[in-house]
PDB file of C-alpha atoms in Angstrom:
ATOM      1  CA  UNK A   1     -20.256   2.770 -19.531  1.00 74.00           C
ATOM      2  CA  UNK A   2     -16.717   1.402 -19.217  1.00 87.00           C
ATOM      3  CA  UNK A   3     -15.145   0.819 -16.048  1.00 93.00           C
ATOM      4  CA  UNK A   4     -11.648   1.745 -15.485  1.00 95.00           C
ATOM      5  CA  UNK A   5     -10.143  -0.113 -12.772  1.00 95.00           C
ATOM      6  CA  UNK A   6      -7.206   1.928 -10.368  1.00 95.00           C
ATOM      7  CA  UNK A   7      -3.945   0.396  -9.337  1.00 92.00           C
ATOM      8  CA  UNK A   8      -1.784   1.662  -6.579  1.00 91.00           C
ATOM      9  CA  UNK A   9       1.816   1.781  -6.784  1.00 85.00           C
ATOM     10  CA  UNK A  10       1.969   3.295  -2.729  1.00 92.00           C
ATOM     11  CA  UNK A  11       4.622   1.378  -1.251  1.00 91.00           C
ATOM     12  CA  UNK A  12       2.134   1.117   2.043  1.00 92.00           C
ATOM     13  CA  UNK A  13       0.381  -1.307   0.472  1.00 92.00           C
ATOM     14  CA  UNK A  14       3.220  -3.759  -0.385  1.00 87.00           C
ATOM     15  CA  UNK A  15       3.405  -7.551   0.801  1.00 84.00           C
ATOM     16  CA  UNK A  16       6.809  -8.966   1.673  1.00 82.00           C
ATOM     17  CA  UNK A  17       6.754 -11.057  -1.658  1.00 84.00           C
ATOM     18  CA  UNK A  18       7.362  -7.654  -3.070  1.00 81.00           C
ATOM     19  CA  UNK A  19       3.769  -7.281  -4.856  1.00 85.00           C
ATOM     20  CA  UNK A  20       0.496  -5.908  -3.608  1.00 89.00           C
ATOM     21  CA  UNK A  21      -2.191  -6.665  -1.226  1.00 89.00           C
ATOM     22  CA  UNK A  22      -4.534  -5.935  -4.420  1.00 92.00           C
ATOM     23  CA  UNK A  23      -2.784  -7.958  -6.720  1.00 90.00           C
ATOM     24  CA  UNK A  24      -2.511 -10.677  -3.982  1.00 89.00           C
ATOM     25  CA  UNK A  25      -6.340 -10.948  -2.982  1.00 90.00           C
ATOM     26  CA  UNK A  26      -6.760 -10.111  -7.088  1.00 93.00           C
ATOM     27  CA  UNK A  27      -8.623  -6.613  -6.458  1.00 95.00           C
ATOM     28  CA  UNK A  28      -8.715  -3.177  -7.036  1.00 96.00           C
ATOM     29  CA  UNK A  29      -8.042  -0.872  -4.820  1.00 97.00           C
ATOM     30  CA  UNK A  30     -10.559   1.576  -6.696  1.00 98.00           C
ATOM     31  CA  UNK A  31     -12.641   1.483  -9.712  1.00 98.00           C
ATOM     32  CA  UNK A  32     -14.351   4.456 -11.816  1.00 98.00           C
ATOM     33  CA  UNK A  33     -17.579   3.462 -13.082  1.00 97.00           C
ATOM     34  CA  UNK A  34     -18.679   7.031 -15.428  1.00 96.00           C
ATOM     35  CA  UNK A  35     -18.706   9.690 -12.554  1.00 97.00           C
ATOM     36  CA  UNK A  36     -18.277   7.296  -9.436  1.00 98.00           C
ATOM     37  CA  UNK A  37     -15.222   5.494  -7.993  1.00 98.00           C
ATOM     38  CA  UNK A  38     -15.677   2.896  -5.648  1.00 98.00           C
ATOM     39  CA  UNK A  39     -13.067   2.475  -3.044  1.00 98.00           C
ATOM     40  CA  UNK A  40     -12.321  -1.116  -1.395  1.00 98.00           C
ATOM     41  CA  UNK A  41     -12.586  -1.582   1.999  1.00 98.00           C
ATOM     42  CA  UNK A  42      -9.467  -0.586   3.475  1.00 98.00           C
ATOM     43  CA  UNK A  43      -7.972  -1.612   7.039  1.00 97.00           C
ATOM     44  CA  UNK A  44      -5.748  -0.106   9.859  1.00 97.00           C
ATOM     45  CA  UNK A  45      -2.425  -1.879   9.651  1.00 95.00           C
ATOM     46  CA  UNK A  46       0.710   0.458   9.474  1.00 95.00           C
ATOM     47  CA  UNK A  47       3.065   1.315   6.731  1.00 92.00           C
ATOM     48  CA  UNK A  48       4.984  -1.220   7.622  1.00 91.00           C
ATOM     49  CA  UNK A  49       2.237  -3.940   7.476  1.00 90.00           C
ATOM     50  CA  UNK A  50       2.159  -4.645  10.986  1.00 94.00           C
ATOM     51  CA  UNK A  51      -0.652  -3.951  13.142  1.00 95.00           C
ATOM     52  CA  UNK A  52      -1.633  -1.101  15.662  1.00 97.00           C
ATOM     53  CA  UNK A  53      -1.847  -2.158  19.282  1.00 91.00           C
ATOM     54  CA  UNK A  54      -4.891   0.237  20.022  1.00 96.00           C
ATOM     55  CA  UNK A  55      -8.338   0.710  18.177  1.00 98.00           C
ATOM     56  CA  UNK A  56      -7.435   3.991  17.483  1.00 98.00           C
ATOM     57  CA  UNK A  57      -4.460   3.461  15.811  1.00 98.00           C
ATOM     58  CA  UNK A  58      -6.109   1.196  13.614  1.00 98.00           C
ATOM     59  CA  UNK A  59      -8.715   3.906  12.505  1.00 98.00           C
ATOM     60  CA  UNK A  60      -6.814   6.685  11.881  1.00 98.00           C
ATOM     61  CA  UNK A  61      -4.619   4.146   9.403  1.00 98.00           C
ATOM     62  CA  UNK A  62      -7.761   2.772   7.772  1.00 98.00           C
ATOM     63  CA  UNK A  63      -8.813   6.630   7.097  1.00 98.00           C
ATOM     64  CA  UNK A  64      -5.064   7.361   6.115  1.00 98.00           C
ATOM     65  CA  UNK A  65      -5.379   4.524   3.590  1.00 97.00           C
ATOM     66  CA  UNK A  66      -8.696   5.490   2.398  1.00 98.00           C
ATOM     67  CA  UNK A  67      -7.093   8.896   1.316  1.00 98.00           C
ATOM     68  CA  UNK A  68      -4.385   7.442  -0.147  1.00 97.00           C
ATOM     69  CA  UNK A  69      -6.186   5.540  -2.833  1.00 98.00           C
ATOM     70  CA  UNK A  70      -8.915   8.284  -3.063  1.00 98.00           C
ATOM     71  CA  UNK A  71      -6.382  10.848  -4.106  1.00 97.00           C
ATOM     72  CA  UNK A  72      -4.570   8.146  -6.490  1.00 96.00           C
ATOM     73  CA  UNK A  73      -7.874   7.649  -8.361  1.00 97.00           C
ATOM     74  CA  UNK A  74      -7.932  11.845  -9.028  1.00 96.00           C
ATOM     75  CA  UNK A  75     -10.643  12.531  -6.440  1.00 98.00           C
ATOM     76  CA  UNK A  76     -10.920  14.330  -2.253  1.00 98.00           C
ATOM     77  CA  UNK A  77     -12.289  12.912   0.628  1.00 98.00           C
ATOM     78  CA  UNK A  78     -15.018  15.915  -0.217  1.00 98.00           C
ATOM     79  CA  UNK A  79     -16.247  13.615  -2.912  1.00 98.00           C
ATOM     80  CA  UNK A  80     -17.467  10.640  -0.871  1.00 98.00           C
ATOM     81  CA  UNK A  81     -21.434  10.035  -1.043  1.00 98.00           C
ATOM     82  CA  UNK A  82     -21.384   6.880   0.824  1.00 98.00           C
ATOM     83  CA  UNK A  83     -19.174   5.790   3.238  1.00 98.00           C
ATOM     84  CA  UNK A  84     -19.242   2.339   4.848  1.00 98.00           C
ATOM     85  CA  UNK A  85     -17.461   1.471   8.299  1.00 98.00           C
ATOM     86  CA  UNK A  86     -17.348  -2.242   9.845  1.00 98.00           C
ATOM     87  CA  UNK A  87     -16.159  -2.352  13.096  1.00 98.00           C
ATOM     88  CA  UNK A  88     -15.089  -5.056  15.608  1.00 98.00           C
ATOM     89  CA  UNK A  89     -15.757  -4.259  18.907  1.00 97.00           C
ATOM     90  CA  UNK A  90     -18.008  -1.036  18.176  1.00 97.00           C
ATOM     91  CA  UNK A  91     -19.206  -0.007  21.201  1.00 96.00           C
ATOM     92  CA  UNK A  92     -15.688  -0.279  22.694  1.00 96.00           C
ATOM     93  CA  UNK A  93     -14.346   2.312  19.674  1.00 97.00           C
ATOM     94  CA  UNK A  94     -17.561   4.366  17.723  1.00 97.00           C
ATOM     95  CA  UNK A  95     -17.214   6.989  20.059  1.00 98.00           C
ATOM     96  CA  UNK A  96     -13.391   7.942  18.853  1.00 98.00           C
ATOM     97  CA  UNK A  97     -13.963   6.203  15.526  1.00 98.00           C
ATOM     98  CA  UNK A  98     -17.181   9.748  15.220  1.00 98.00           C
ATOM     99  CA  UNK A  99     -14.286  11.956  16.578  1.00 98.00           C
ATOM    100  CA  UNK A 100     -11.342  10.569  14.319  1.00 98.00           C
ATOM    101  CA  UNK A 101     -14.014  10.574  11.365  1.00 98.00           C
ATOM    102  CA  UNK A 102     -14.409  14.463  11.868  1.00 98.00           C
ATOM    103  CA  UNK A 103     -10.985  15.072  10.812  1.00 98.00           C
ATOM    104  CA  UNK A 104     -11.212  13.648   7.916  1.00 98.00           C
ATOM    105  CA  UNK A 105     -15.485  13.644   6.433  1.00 98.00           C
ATOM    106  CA  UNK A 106     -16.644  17.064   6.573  1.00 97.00           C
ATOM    107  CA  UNK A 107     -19.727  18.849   5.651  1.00 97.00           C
ATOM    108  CA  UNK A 108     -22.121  17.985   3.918  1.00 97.00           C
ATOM    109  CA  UNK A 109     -21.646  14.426   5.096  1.00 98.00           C
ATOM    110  CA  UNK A 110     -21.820  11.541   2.960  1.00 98.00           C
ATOM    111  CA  UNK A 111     -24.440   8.402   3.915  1.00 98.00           C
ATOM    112  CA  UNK A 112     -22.909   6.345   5.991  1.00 98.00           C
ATOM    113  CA  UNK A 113     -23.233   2.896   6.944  1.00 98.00           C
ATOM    114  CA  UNK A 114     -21.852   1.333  10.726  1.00 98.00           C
ATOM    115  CA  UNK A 115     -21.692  -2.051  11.162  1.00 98.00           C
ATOM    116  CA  UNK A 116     -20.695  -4.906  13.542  1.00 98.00           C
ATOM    117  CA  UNK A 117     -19.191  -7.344  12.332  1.00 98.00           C
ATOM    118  CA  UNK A 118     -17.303 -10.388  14.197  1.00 98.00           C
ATOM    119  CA  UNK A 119     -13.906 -10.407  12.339  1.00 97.00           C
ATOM    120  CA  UNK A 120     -12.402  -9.311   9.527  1.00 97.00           C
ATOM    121  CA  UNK A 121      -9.477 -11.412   7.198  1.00 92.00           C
ATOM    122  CA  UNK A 122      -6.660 -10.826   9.645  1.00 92.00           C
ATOM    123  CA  UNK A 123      -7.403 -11.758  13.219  1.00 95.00           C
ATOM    124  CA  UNK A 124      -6.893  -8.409  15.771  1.00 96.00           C
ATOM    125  CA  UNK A 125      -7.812  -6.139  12.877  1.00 97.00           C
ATOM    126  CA  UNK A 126     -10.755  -3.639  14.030  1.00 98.00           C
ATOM    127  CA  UNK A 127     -11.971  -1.371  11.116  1.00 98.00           C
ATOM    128  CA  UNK A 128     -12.484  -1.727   7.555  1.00 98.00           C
ATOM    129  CA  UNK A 129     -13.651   1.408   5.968  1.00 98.00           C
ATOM    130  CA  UNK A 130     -15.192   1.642   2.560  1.00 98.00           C
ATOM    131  CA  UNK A 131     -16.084   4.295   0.526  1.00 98.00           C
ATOM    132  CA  UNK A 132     -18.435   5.826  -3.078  1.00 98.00           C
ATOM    133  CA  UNK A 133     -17.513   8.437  -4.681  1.00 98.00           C
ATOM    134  CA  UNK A 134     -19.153  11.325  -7.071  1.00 98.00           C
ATOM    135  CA  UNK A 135     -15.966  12.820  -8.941  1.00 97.00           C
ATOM    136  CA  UNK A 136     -16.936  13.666 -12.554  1.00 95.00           C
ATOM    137  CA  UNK A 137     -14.286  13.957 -14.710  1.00 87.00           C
TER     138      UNK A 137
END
């Protein structure tokens, strides 16, 4: 089985030096292995690359994100097995983070993994949200 990896060209995810966060960090945003894609974490800043005052702000980006490259690697937010959330500050944000995550997962629900973590790469960032995927060709 080959593995194809996916670039994004979405101008959300551009640094100021005019590349990418993936190319940056040297990652993929996505990569299809046979019938599943595997989606990188992805986090809650805003188009702009600055960051959301509030929790929720930061959620609903990180899901808006995880669409985004979803949909660039030919495949729905229907088509997520597993989904995995890491969260700073949980208790202060799950119950939101379950109603924000309604609006975009719907049934039948994908696995999904919570955890608490204490940080992530960029200090003040909340949510990281990654995702598997079952999208045959």
């Amino acid at each position: 089985m080959k593995k194809q990896a996916i670039q994004s060209a979405n101008p959300i995810f551009a640094t100021k030096d005019g590349s990418t966060i993936f190319k940056k960090f040297g990652y993929s945003p996505a990569v299809r292995a046979g019938d599943f894609i595997y989606v990188a974490g992805q986090i809650g800043l805003n188009p702009d690359g600055s960051m959301p005052e509030d929790d929720e702000g930061q959620i609903v980006n990180a899901f808006d994100r995880l669409k985004i490259v979803i949909e660039e690697a030919g495949a729905s937010l229907d088509d997520i097995v597993e989904l995995v959330s890491y969260h700073v500050g949980l208790q202060r944000h799950l119950a939101r983070f379950v109603e924000i995550k309604s609006g975009y997962i719907r049934e039948p629900f994908p696995t999904w993994t919570i955890l608490e973590i204490a940080g992530l790469a960029r200090p003040g960032l909340v949510i990281e949200i990654k995702a598997v995927l079952y999208a045959p060709r």
